[in-house]
Amino acid sequence: MFALFIAALFACPVNAQDAQKPEAQPQSGSAPAQEADKPKPGPGQEPDAAILNRIFACLAEGLPQDWKKTWFVINEVGRDEASGARKFEANFFFATDVKDAKGKPLTPCGAQRVVEGVGALDAYLPEGQRRWTGATFSFMRDGAFAANYDFTPRKPAPAKPAAKAAAKKADPGKKQK
């Protein structure tokens, strides 16, 4: 019974670290002051743990109890150079064995929420690394986390071929060379 209790404690370390209830705050409005004291995200800073927790919480909604690792691969599929808007697609996986590199499909709470979370992490990357074209984010059951970015330039979609000119029919009276 004791072993079951210990196993339950370590079952999902990210969720085990629930936020503490905030202490009663004076009515003088100290909450906005705390937000003002919080440094803005920037290169070289540790990513905000709340962002990572939101991403994982979304993934966790679809995980079975016996999962060992979960990951997602996100790729840029379009870019509007004028506005800077980018479009992404993501594929989600989980495995019940840490050595399983293929995994099984995972349905998270919503791909858009995960993509937005990844976008929020961009503020922590150096300016020159914010135009990544792909990334793999991995979460292990023991709480380990990894993010690997791909900076390979995205190949634009192939241009549509121009309409072919109407084929000229050979004139039977002329000799062909």
PDB file of C-alpha atoms in Angstrom:
ATOM      1  CA  MET A   1       0.000   0.000   0.000  1.00  0.00           C
ATOM      2  CA  PHE A   2       2.852   2.365   0.875  1.00  0.00           C
ATOM      3  CA  ALA A   3       4.536   1.658  -2.486  1.00  0.00           C
ATOM      4  CA  LEU A   4       1.307   2.570  -4.273  1.00  0.00           C
ATOM      5  CA  PHE A   5       1.210   5.881  -2.391  1.00  0.00           C
ATOM      6  CA  ILE A   6       4.828   6.663  -3.363  1.00  0.00           C
ATOM      7  CA  ALA A   7       4.129   5.728  -6.980  1.00  0.00           C
ATOM      8  CA  ALA A   8       1.109   8.037  -7.003  1.00  0.00           C
ATOM      9  CA  LEU A   9       3.232  10.907  -5.697  1.00  0.00           C
ATOM     10  CA  PHE A  10       5.669  10.568  -8.582  1.00  0.00           C
ATOM     11  CA  ALA A  11       3.104   9.711 -11.258  1.00  0.00           C
ATOM     12  CA  CYS A  12       2.984  13.159 -12.800  1.00  0.00           C
ATOM     13  CA  PRO A  13       5.510  15.592 -11.325  1.00  0.00           C
ATOM     14  CA  VAL A  14       4.399  18.568 -13.429  1.00  0.00           C
ATOM     15  CA  ASN A  15       0.845  18.359 -12.141  1.00  0.00           C
ATOM     16  CA  ALA A  16       2.036  17.623  -8.609  1.00  0.00           C
ATOM     17  CA  GLN A  17       3.418  21.147  -8.405  1.00  0.00           C
ATOM     18  CA  ASP A  18       0.051  22.897  -8.288  1.00  0.00           C
ATOM     19  CA  ALA A  19       0.245  26.591  -7.658  1.00  0.00           C
ATOM     20  CA  GLN A  20      -0.086  27.561  -4.025  1.00  0.00           C
ATOM     21  CA  LYS A  21      -3.136  29.539  -3.013  1.00  0.00           C
ATOM     22  CA  PRO A  22      -2.224  33.197  -3.020  1.00  0.00           C
ATOM     23  CA  GLU A  23      -2.087  34.869   0.346  1.00  0.00           C
ATOM     24  CA  ALA A  24      -4.668  37.514   1.052  1.00  0.00           C
ATOM     25  CA  GLN A  25      -3.476  40.654  -0.646  1.00  0.00           C
ATOM     26  CA  PRO A  26      -4.000  44.146   0.664  1.00  0.00           C
ATOM     27  CA  GLN A  27      -6.624  46.160  -1.176  1.00  0.00           C
ATOM     28  CA  SER A  28      -3.994  48.705  -2.260  1.00  0.00           C
ATOM     29  CA  GLY A  29      -3.579  46.907  -5.592  1.00  0.00           C
ATOM     30  CA  SER A  30      -0.280  45.112  -5.068  1.00  0.00           C
ATOM     31  CA  ALA A  31      -1.078  42.513  -7.768  1.00  0.00           C
ATOM     32  CA  PRO A  32      -0.387  44.957 -10.619  1.00  0.00           C
ATOM     33  CA  ALA A  33       2.792  45.986  -8.820  1.00  0.00           C
ATOM     34  CA  GLN A  34       3.943  42.361  -8.764  1.00  0.00           C
ATOM     35  CA  GLU A  35       3.302  42.081 -12.505  1.00  0.00           C
ATOM     36  CA  ALA A  36       5.294  45.277 -13.046  1.00  0.00           C
ATOM     37  CA  ASP A  37       8.187  43.860 -10.992  1.00  0.00           C
ATOM     38  CA  LYS A  38       8.239  40.705 -13.093  1.00  0.00           C
ATOM     39  CA  PRO A  39      10.917  41.101 -15.784  1.00  0.00           C
ATOM     40  CA  LYS A  40       9.771  41.035 -19.371  1.00  0.00           C
ATOM     41  CA  PRO A  41      10.734  37.850 -21.204  1.00  0.00           C
ATOM     42  CA  GLY A  42      13.960  38.107 -23.101  1.00  0.00           C
ATOM     43  CA  PRO A  43      16.869  36.172 -24.535  1.00  0.00           C
ATOM     44  CA  GLY A  44      18.999  34.412 -21.965  1.00  0.00           C
ATOM     45  CA  GLN A  45      16.238  34.158 -19.367  1.00  0.00           C
ATOM     46  CA  GLU A  46      14.740  30.886 -18.251  1.00  0.00           C
ATOM     47  CA  PRO A  47      11.354  30.377 -19.917  1.00  0.00           C
ATOM     48  CA  ASP A  48       8.358  31.134 -17.743  1.00  0.00           C
ATOM     49  CA  ALA A  49       7.398  27.842 -16.099  1.00  0.00           C
ATOM     50  CA  ALA A  50       3.723  28.800 -16.381  1.00  0.00           C
ATOM     51  CA  ILE A  51       3.973  28.646 -20.192  1.00  0.00           C
ATOM     52  CA  LEU A  52       5.513  25.178 -20.096  1.00  0.00           C
ATOM     53  CA  ASN A  53       2.940  24.030 -17.535  1.00  0.00           C
ATOM     54  CA  ARG A  54       0.083  25.231 -19.775  1.00  0.00           C
ATOM     55  CA  ILE A  55       1.558  23.376 -22.759  1.00  0.00           C
ATOM     56  CA  PHE A  56       1.989  20.194 -20.728  1.00  0.00           C
ATOM     57  CA  ALA A  57      -1.474  20.483 -19.184  1.00  0.00           C
ATOM     58  CA  CYS A  58      -2.925  20.554 -22.685  1.00  0.00           C
ATOM     59  CA  LEU A  59      -0.947  17.451 -23.669  1.00  0.00           C
ATOM     60  CA  ALA A  60      -1.832  15.689 -20.414  1.00  0.00           C
ATOM     61  CA  GLU A  61      -5.545  15.744 -21.235  1.00  0.00           C
ATOM     62  CA  GLY A  62      -4.988  13.021 -23.832  1.00  0.00           C
ATOM     63  CA  LEU A  63      -2.324  10.940 -22.086  1.00  0.00           C
ATOM     64  CA  PRO A  64      -3.028   7.432 -20.789  1.00  0.00           C
ATOM     65  CA  GLN A  65      -2.009   6.585 -17.224  1.00  0.00           C
ATOM     66  CA  ASP A  66       0.940   4.453 -18.349  1.00  0.00           C
ATOM     67  CA  TRP A  67       2.653   7.101 -20.501  1.00  0.00           C
ATOM     68  CA  LYS A  68       6.425   7.524 -20.159  1.00  0.00           C
ATOM     69  CA  LYS A  69       7.076  10.352 -22.625  1.00  0.00           C
ATOM     70  CA  THR A  70       5.103  12.681 -24.823  1.00  0.00           C
ATOM     71  CA  TRP A  71       6.248  14.979 -27.574  1.00  0.00           C
ATOM     72  CA  PHE A  72       5.057  17.088 -30.428  1.00  0.00           C
ATOM     73  CA  VAL A  73       6.610  18.194 -33.686  1.00  0.00           C
ATOM     74  CA  ILE A  74       5.622  21.615 -34.968  1.00  0.00           C
ATOM     75  CA  ASN A  75       6.441  22.847 -38.480  1.00  0.00           C
ATOM     76  CA  GLU A  76       5.955  26.118 -40.274  1.00  0.00           C
ATOM     77  CA  VAL A  77       3.683  25.568 -43.268  1.00  0.00           C
ATOM     78  CA  GLY A  78       3.217  29.143 -44.419  1.00  0.00           C
ATOM     79  CA  ARG A  79       4.484  32.672 -43.956  1.00  0.00           C
ATOM     80  CA  ASP A  80       3.208  36.083 -45.003  1.00  0.00           C
ATOM     81  CA  GLU A  81       6.359  38.156 -45.355  1.00  0.00           C
ATOM     82  CA  ALA A  82       4.422  41.426 -45.468  1.00  0.00           C
ATOM     83  CA  SER A  83       2.671  40.991 -42.114  1.00  0.00           C
ATOM     84  CA  GLY A  84       5.112  38.541 -40.546  1.00  0.00           C
ATOM     85  CA  ALA A  85       2.265  36.118 -39.823  1.00  0.00           C
ATOM     86  CA  ARG A  86       3.256  32.461 -39.774  1.00  0.00           C
ATOM     87  CA  LYS A  87       1.150  29.302 -39.990  1.00  0.00           C
ATOM     88  CA  PHE A  88       2.059  26.064 -38.250  1.00  0.00           C
ATOM     89  CA  GLU A  89       0.934  22.470 -38.074  1.00  0.00           C
ATOM     90  CA  ALA A  90       1.693  20.141 -35.196  1.00  0.00           C
ATOM     91  CA  ASN A  91       1.679  16.387 -34.672  1.00  0.00           C
ATOM     92  CA  PHE A  92       1.388  14.959 -31.166  1.00  0.00           C
ATOM     93  CA  PHE A  93       2.649  11.626 -29.819  1.00  0.00           C
ATOM     94  CA  PHE A  94       3.085   9.628 -26.627  1.00  0.00           C
ATOM     95  CA  ALA A  95       4.903   6.422 -25.726  1.00  0.00           C
ATOM     96  CA  THR A  96       4.669   3.938 -22.889  1.00  0.00           C
ATOM     97  CA  ASP A  97       8.369   3.078 -23.298  1.00  0.00           C
ATOM     98  CA  VAL A  98      11.041   5.802 -23.205  1.00  0.00           C
ATOM     99  CA  LYS A  99      12.942   4.070 -26.023  1.00  0.00           C
ATOM    100  CA  ASP A 100       9.938   4.200 -28.381  1.00  0.00           C
ATOM    101  CA  ALA A 101      10.826   6.826 -31.002  1.00  0.00           C
ATOM    102  CA  LYS A 102       7.717   6.305 -33.136  1.00  0.00           C
ATOM    103  CA  GLY A 103       5.030   6.600 -30.464  1.00  0.00           C
ATOM    104  CA  LYS A 104       1.285   6.613 -30.832  1.00  0.00           C
ATOM    105  CA  PRO A 105      -0.884   9.550 -31.905  1.00  0.00           C
ATOM    106  CA  LEU A 106      -2.013  11.837 -29.095  1.00  0.00           C
ATOM    107  CA  THR A 107      -5.033  14.123 -29.070  1.00  0.00           C
ATOM    108  CA  PRO A 108      -4.266  17.124 -26.832  1.00  0.00           C
ATOM    109  CA  CYS A 109      -6.733  19.763 -25.633  1.00  0.00           C
ATOM    110  CA  GLY A 110      -6.215  21.631 -28.879  1.00  0.00           C
ATOM    111  CA  ALA A 111      -3.324  22.150 -31.263  1.00  0.00           C
ATOM    112  CA  GLN A 112      -3.885  25.912 -31.371  1.00  0.00           C
ATOM    113  CA  ARG A 113      -3.353  26.275 -27.612  1.00  0.00           C
ATOM    114  CA  VAL A 114      -0.064  24.400 -27.873  1.00  0.00           C
ATOM    115  CA  VAL A 115       1.073  26.468 -30.876  1.00  0.00           C
ATOM    116  CA  GLU A 116       0.245  29.670 -28.970  1.00  0.00           C
ATOM    117  CA  GLY A 117       2.301  28.429 -26.015  1.00  0.00           C
ATOM    118  CA  VAL A 118       5.267  27.715 -28.273  1.00  0.00           C
ATOM    119  CA  GLY A 119       4.857  31.195 -29.749  1.00  0.00           C
ATOM    120  CA  ALA A 120       5.042  32.685 -26.242  1.00  0.00           C
ATOM    121  CA  LEU A 121       8.371  30.895 -25.722  1.00  0.00           C
ATOM    122  CA  ASP A 122       9.860  32.746 -28.720  1.00  0.00           C
ATOM    123  CA  ALA A 123      10.417  35.810 -26.516  1.00  0.00           C
ATOM    124  CA  TYR A 124      13.091  33.830 -24.655  1.00  0.00           C
ATOM    125  CA  LEU A 125      15.058  33.027 -27.822  1.00  0.00           C
ATOM    126  CA  PRO A 126      17.787  35.281 -29.218  1.00  0.00           C
ATOM    127  CA  GLU A 127      16.471  37.516 -32.009  1.00  0.00           C
ATOM    128  CA  GLY A 128      18.298  35.533 -34.704  1.00  0.00           C
ATOM    129  CA  GLN A 129      16.677  32.267 -33.601  1.00  0.00           C
ATOM    130  CA  ARG A 130      13.049  33.383 -33.587  1.00  0.00           C
ATOM    131  CA  ARG A 131      12.511  32.436 -37.235  1.00  0.00           C
ATOM    132  CA  TRP A 132      12.763  28.691 -36.691  1.00  0.00           C
ATOM    133  CA  THR A 133      10.907  26.523 -39.170  1.00  0.00           C
ATOM    134  CA  GLY A 134      10.372  23.453 -37.014  1.00  0.00           C
ATOM    135  CA  ALA A 135      10.676  22.290 -33.435  1.00  0.00           C
ATOM    136  CA  THR A 136      10.290  19.174 -31.319  1.00  0.00           C
ATOM    137  CA  PHE A 137       9.211  19.527 -27.692  1.00  0.00           C
ATOM    138  CA  SER A 138       9.550  16.477 -25.415  1.00  0.00           C
ATOM    139  CA  PHE A 139       8.215  15.906 -21.909  1.00  0.00           C
ATOM    140  CA  MET A 140       9.241  12.901 -19.824  1.00  0.00           C
ATOM    141  CA  ARG A 141       7.209  11.448 -16.989  1.00  0.00           C
ATOM    142  CA  ASP A 142      10.051  12.208 -14.556  1.00  0.00           C
ATOM    143  CA  GLY A 143       9.656  15.934 -15.284  1.00  0.00           C
ATOM    144  CA  ALA A 144      12.479  16.309 -17.828  1.00  0.00           C
ATOM    145  CA  PHE A 145      11.804  18.651 -20.731  1.00  0.00           C
ATOM    146  CA  ALA A 146      13.627  19.300 -24.014  1.00  0.00           C
ATOM    147  CA  ALA A 147      13.087  21.652 -26.939  1.00  0.00           C
ATOM    148  CA  ASN A 148      14.979  21.249 -30.204  1.00  0.00           C
ATOM    149  CA  TYR A 149      14.551  23.910 -32.875  1.00  0.00           C
ATOM    150  CA  ASP A 150      15.149  23.497 -36.611  1.00  0.00           C
ATOM    151  CA  PHE A 151      16.398  26.546 -38.499  1.00  0.00           C
ATOM    152  CA  THR A 152      16.428  25.016 -41.978  1.00  0.00           C
ATOM    153  CA  PRO A 153      14.992  27.613 -44.364  1.00  0.00           C
ATOM    154  CA  ARG A 154      11.505  26.692 -45.431  1.00  0.00           C
ATOM    155  CA  LYS A 155      11.190  25.906 -49.094  1.00  0.00           C
ATOM    156  CA  PRO A 156       8.419  27.906 -50.716  1.00  0.00           C
ATOM    157  CA  ALA A 157       5.611  25.996 -52.360  1.00  0.00           C
ATOM    158  CA  PRO A 158       6.410  25.248 -55.989  1.00  0.00           C
ATOM    159  CA  ALA A 159       5.062  27.837 -58.383  1.00  0.00           C
ATOM    160  CA  LYS A 160       2.147  26.798 -60.504  1.00  0.00           C
ATOM    161  CA  PRO A 161       3.215  26.256 -64.101  1.00  0.00           C
ATOM    162  CA  ALA A 162       2.141  28.910 -66.557  1.00  0.00           C
ATOM    163  CA  ALA A 163      -0.732  28.007 -68.815  1.00  0.00           C
ATOM    164  CA  LYS A 164       0.510  26.246 -71.905  1.00  0.00           C
ATOM    165  CA  ALA A 165       0.011  27.995 -75.187  1.00  0.00           C
ATOM    166  CA  ALA A 166      -2.478  26.328 -77.465  1.00  0.00           C
ATOM    167  CA  ALA A 167      -0.713  23.649 -79.442  1.00  0.00           C
ATOM    168  CA  LYS A 168      -0.385  24.480 -83.110  1.00  0.00           C
ATOM    169  CA  LYS A 169      -1.587  21.829 -85.444  1.00  0.00           C
ATOM    170  CA  ALA A 170       0.786  20.915 -88.191  1.00  0.00           C
ATOM    171  CA  ASP A 171      -0.290  22.140 -91.610  1.00  0.00           C
ATOM    172  CA  PRO A 172      -0.566  19.058 -93.834  1.00  0.00           C
ATOM    173  CA  GLY A 173       0.566  21.117 -96.844  1.00  0.00           C
ATOM    174  CA  LYS A 174       3.906  22.076 -95.268  1.00  0.00           C
ATOM    175  CA  LYS A 175       6.796  19.745 -94.931  1.00  0.00           C
ATOM    176  CA  GLN A 176       8.149  19.293 -91.467  1.00  0.00           C
ATOM    177  CA  LYS A 177      11.874  19.539 -90.954  1.00  0.00           C
TER     178      LYS A 177
END
